[in-house]
PDB file of N, CA and C in Angstrom:
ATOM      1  N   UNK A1297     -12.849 -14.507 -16.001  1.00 68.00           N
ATOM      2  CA  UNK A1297     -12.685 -15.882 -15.532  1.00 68.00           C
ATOM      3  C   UNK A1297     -13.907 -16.327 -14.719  1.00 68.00           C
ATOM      4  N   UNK A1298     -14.336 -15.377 -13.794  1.00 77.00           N
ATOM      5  CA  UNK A1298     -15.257 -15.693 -13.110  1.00 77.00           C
ATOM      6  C   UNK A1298     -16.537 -16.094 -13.549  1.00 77.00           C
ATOM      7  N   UNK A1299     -16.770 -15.176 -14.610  1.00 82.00           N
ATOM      8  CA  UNK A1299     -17.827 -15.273 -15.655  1.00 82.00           C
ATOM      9  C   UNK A1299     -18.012 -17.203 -16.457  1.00 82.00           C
ATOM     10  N   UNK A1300     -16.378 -16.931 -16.741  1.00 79.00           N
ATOM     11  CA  UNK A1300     -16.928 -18.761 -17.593  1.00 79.00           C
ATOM     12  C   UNK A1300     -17.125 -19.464 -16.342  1.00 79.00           C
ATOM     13  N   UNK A1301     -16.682 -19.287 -15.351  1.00 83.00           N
ATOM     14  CA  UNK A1301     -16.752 -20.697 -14.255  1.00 83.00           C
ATOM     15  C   UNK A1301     -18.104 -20.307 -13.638  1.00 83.00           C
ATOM     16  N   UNK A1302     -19.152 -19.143 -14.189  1.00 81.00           N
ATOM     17  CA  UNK A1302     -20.709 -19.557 -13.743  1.00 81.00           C
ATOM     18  C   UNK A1302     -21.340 -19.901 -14.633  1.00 81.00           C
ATOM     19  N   UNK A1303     -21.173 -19.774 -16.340  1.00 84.00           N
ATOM     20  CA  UNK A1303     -21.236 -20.841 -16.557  1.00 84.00           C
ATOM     21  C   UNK A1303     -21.298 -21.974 -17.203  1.00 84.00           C
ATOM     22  N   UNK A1304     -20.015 -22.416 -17.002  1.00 86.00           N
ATOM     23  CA  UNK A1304     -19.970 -23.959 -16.418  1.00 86.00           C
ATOM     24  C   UNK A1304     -20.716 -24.238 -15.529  1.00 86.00           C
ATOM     25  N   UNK A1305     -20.810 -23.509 -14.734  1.00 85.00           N
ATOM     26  CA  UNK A1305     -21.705 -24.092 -13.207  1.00 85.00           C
ATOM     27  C   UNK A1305     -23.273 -24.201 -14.283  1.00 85.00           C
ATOM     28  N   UNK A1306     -23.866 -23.060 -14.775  1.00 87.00           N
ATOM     29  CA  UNK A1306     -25.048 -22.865 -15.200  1.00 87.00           C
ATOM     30  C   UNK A1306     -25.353 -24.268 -15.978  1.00 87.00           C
ATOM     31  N   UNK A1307     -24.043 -24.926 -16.534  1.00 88.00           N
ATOM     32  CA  UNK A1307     -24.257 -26.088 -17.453  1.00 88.00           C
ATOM     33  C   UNK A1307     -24.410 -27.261 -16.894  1.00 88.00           C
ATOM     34  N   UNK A1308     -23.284 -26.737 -15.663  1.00 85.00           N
ATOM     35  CA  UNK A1308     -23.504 -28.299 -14.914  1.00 85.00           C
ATOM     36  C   UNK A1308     -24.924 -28.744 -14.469  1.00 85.00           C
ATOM     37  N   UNK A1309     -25.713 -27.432 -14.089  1.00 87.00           N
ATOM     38  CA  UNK A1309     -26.938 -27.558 -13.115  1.00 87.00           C
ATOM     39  C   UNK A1309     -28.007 -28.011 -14.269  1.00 87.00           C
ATOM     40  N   UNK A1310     -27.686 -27.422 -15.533  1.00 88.00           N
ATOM     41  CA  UNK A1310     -28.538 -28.159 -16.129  1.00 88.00           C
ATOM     42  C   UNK A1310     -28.449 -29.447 -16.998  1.00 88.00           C
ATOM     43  N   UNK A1311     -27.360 -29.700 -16.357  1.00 85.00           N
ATOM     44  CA  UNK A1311     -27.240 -31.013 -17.181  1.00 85.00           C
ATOM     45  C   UNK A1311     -28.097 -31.950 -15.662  1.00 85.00           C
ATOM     46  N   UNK A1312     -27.699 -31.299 -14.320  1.00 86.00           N
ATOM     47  CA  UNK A1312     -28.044 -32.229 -13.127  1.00 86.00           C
ATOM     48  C   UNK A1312     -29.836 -31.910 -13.571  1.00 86.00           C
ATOM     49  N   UNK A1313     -30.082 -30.740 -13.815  1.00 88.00           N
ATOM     50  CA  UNK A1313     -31.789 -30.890 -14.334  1.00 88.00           C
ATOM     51  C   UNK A1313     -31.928 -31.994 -15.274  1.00 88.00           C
ATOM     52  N   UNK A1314     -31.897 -32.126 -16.060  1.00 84.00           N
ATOM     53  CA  UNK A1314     -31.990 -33.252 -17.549  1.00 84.00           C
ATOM     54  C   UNK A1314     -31.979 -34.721 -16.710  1.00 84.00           C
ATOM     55  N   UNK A1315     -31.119 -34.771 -15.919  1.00 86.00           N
ATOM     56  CA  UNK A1315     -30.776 -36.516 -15.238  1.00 86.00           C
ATOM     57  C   UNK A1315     -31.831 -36.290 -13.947  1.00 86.00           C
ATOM     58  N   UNK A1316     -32.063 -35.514 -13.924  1.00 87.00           N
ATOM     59  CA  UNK A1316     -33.333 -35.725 -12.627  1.00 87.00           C
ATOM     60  C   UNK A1316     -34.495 -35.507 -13.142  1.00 87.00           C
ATOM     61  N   UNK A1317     -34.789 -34.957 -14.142  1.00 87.00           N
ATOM     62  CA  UNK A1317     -36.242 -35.074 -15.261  1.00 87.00           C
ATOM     63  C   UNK A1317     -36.053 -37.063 -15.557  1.00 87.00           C
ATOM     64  N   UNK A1318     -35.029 -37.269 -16.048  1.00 88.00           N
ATOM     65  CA  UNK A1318     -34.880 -38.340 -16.629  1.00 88.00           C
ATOM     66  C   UNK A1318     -34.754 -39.086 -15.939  1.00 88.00           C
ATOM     67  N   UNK A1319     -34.830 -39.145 -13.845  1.00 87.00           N
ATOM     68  CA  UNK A1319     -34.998 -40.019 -13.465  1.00 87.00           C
ATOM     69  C   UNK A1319     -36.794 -40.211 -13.230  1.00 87.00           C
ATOM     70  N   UNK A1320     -37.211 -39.065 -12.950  1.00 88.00           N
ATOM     71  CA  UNK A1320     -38.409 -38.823 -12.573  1.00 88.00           C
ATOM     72  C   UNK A1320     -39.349 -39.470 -14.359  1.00 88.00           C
ATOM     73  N   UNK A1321     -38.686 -39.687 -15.180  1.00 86.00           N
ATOM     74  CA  UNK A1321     -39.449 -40.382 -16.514  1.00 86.00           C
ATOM     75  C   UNK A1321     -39.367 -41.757 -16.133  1.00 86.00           C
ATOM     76  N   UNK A1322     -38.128 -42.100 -15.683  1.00 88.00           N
ATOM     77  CA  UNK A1322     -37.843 -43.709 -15.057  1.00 88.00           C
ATOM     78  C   UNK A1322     -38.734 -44.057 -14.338  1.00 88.00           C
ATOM     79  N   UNK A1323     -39.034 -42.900 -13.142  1.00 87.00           N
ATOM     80  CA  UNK A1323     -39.797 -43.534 -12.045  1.00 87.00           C
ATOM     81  C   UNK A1323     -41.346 -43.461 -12.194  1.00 87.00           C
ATOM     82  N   UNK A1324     -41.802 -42.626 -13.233  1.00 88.00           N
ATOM     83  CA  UNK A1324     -43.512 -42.932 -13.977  1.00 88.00           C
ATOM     84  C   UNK A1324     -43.163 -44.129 -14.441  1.00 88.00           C
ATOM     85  N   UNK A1325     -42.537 -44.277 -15.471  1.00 85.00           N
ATOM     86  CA  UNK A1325     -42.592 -45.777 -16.337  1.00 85.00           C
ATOM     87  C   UNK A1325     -42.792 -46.966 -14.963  1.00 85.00           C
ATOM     88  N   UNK A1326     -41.702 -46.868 -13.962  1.00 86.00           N
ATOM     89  CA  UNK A1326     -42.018 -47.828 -13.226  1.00 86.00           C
ATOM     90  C   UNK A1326     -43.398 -48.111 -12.549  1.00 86.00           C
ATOM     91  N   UNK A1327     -44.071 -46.743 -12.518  1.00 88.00           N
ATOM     92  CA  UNK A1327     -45.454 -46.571 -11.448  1.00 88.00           C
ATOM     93  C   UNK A1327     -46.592 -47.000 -12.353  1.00 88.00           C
ATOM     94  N   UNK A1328     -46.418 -46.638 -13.975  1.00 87.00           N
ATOM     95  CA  UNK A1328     -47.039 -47.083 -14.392  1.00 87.00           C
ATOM     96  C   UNK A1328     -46.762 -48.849 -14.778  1.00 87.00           C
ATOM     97  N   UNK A1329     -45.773 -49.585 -14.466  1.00 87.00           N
ATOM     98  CA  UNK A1329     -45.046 -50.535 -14.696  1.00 87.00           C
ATOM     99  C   UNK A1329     -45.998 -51.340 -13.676  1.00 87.00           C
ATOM    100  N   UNK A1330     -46.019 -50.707 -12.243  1.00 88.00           N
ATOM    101  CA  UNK A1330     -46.518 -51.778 -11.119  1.00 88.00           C
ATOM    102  C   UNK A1330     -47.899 -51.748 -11.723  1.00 88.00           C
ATOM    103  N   UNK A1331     -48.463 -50.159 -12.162  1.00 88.00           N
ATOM    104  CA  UNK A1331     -49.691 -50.233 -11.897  1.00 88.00           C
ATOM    105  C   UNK A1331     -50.488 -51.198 -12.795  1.00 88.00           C
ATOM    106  N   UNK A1332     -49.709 -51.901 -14.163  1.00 88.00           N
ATOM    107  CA  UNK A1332     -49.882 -52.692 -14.915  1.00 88.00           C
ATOM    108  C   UNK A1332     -50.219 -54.194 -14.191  1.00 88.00           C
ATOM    109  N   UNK A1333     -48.705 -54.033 -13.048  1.00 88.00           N
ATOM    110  CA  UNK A1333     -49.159 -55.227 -12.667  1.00 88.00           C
ATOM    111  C   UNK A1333     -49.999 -55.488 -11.875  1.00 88.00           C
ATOM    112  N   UNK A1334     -50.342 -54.347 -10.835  1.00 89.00           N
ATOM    113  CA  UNK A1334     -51.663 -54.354 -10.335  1.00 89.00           C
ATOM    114  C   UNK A1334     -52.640 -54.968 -10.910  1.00 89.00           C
ATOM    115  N   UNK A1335     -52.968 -54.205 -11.779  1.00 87.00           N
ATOM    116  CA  UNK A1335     -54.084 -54.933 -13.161  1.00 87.00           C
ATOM    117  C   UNK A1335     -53.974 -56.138 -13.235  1.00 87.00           C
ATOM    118  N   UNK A1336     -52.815 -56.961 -13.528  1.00 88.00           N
ATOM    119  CA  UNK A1336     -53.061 -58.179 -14.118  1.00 88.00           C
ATOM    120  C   UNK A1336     -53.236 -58.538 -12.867  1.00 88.00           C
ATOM    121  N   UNK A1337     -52.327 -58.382 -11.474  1.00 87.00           N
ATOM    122  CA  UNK A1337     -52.758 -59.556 -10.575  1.00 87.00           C
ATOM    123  C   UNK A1337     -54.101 -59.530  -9.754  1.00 87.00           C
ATOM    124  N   UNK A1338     -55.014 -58.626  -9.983  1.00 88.00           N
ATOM    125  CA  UNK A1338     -56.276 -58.236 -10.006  1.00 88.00           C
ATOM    126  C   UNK A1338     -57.282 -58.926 -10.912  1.00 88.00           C
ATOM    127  N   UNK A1339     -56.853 -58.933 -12.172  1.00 85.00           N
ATOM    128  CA  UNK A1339     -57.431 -59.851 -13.643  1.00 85.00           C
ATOM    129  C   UNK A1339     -57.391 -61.302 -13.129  1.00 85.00           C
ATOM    130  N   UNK A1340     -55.926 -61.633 -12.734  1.00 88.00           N
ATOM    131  CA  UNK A1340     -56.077 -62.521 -12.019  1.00 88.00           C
ATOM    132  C   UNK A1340     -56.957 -63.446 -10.718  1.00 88.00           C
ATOM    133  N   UNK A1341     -56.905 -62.510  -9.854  1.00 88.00           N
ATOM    134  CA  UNK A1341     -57.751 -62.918  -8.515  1.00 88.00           C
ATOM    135  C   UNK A1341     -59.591 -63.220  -9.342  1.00 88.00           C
ATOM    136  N   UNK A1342     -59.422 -62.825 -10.309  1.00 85.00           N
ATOM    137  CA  UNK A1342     -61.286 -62.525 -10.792  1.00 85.00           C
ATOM    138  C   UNK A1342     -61.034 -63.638 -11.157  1.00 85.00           C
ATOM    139  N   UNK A1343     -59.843 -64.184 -11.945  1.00 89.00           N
ATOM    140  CA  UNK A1343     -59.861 -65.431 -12.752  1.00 89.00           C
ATOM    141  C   UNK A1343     -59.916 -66.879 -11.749  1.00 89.00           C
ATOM    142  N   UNK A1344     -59.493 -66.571 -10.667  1.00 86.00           N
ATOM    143  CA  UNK A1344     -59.744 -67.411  -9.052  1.00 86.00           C
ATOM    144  C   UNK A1344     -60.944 -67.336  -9.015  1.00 86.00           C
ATOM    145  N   UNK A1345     -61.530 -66.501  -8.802  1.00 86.00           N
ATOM    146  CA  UNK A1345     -63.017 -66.386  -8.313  1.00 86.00           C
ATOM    147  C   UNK A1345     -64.077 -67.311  -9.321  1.00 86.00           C
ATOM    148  N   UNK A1346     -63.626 -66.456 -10.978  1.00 87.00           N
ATOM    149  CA  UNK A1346     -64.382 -67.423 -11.384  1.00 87.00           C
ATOM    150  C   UNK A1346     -63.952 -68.907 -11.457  1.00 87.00           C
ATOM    151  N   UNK A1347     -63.104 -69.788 -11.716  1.00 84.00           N
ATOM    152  CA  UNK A1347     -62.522 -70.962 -11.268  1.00 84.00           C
ATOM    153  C   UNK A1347     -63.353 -71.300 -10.036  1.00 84.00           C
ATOM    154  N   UNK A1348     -63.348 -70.421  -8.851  1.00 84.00           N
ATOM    155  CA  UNK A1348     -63.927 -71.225  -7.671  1.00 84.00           C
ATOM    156  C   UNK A1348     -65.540 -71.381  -7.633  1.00 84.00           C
ATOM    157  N   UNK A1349     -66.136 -70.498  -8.730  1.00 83.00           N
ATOM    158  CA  UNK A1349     -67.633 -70.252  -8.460  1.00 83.00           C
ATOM    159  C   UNK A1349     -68.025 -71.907  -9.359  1.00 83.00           C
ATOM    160  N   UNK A1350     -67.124 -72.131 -10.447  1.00 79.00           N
ATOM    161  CA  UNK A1350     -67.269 -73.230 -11.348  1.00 79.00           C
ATOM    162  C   UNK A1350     -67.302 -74.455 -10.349  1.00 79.00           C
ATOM    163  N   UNK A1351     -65.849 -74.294  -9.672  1.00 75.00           N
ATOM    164  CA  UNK A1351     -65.679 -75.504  -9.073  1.00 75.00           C
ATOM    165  C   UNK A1351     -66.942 -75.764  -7.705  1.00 75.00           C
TER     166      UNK A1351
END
């Protein structure tokens, strides 16, 4: 008995591995998500600059 209920445990822990890999995939996508927007609102500010050098 003792034996199946480690594991189960062994399964549970790796199922809690899999959802914490899979948050840590969430949370690149997001880092790379800002870092996108970094970029553009950077692309942006240049696009001010040039606008203001015109004007």
């Amino acid at each position: 008995m003792l034996k199946v209920d480690l594991l189960g445990l062994k399964d549970v822990f790796s199922l809690l591995k899999v959802g914490f890999l899979d948050l840590r995939n969430d949370f690149s996508l997001f880092k790379a998500y800002f870092l996108g927007l970094k970029g553009g609102i950077s692309l942006f500010k240049i696009d001010l600059l040039g606008l203001k050098d015109q004007l």
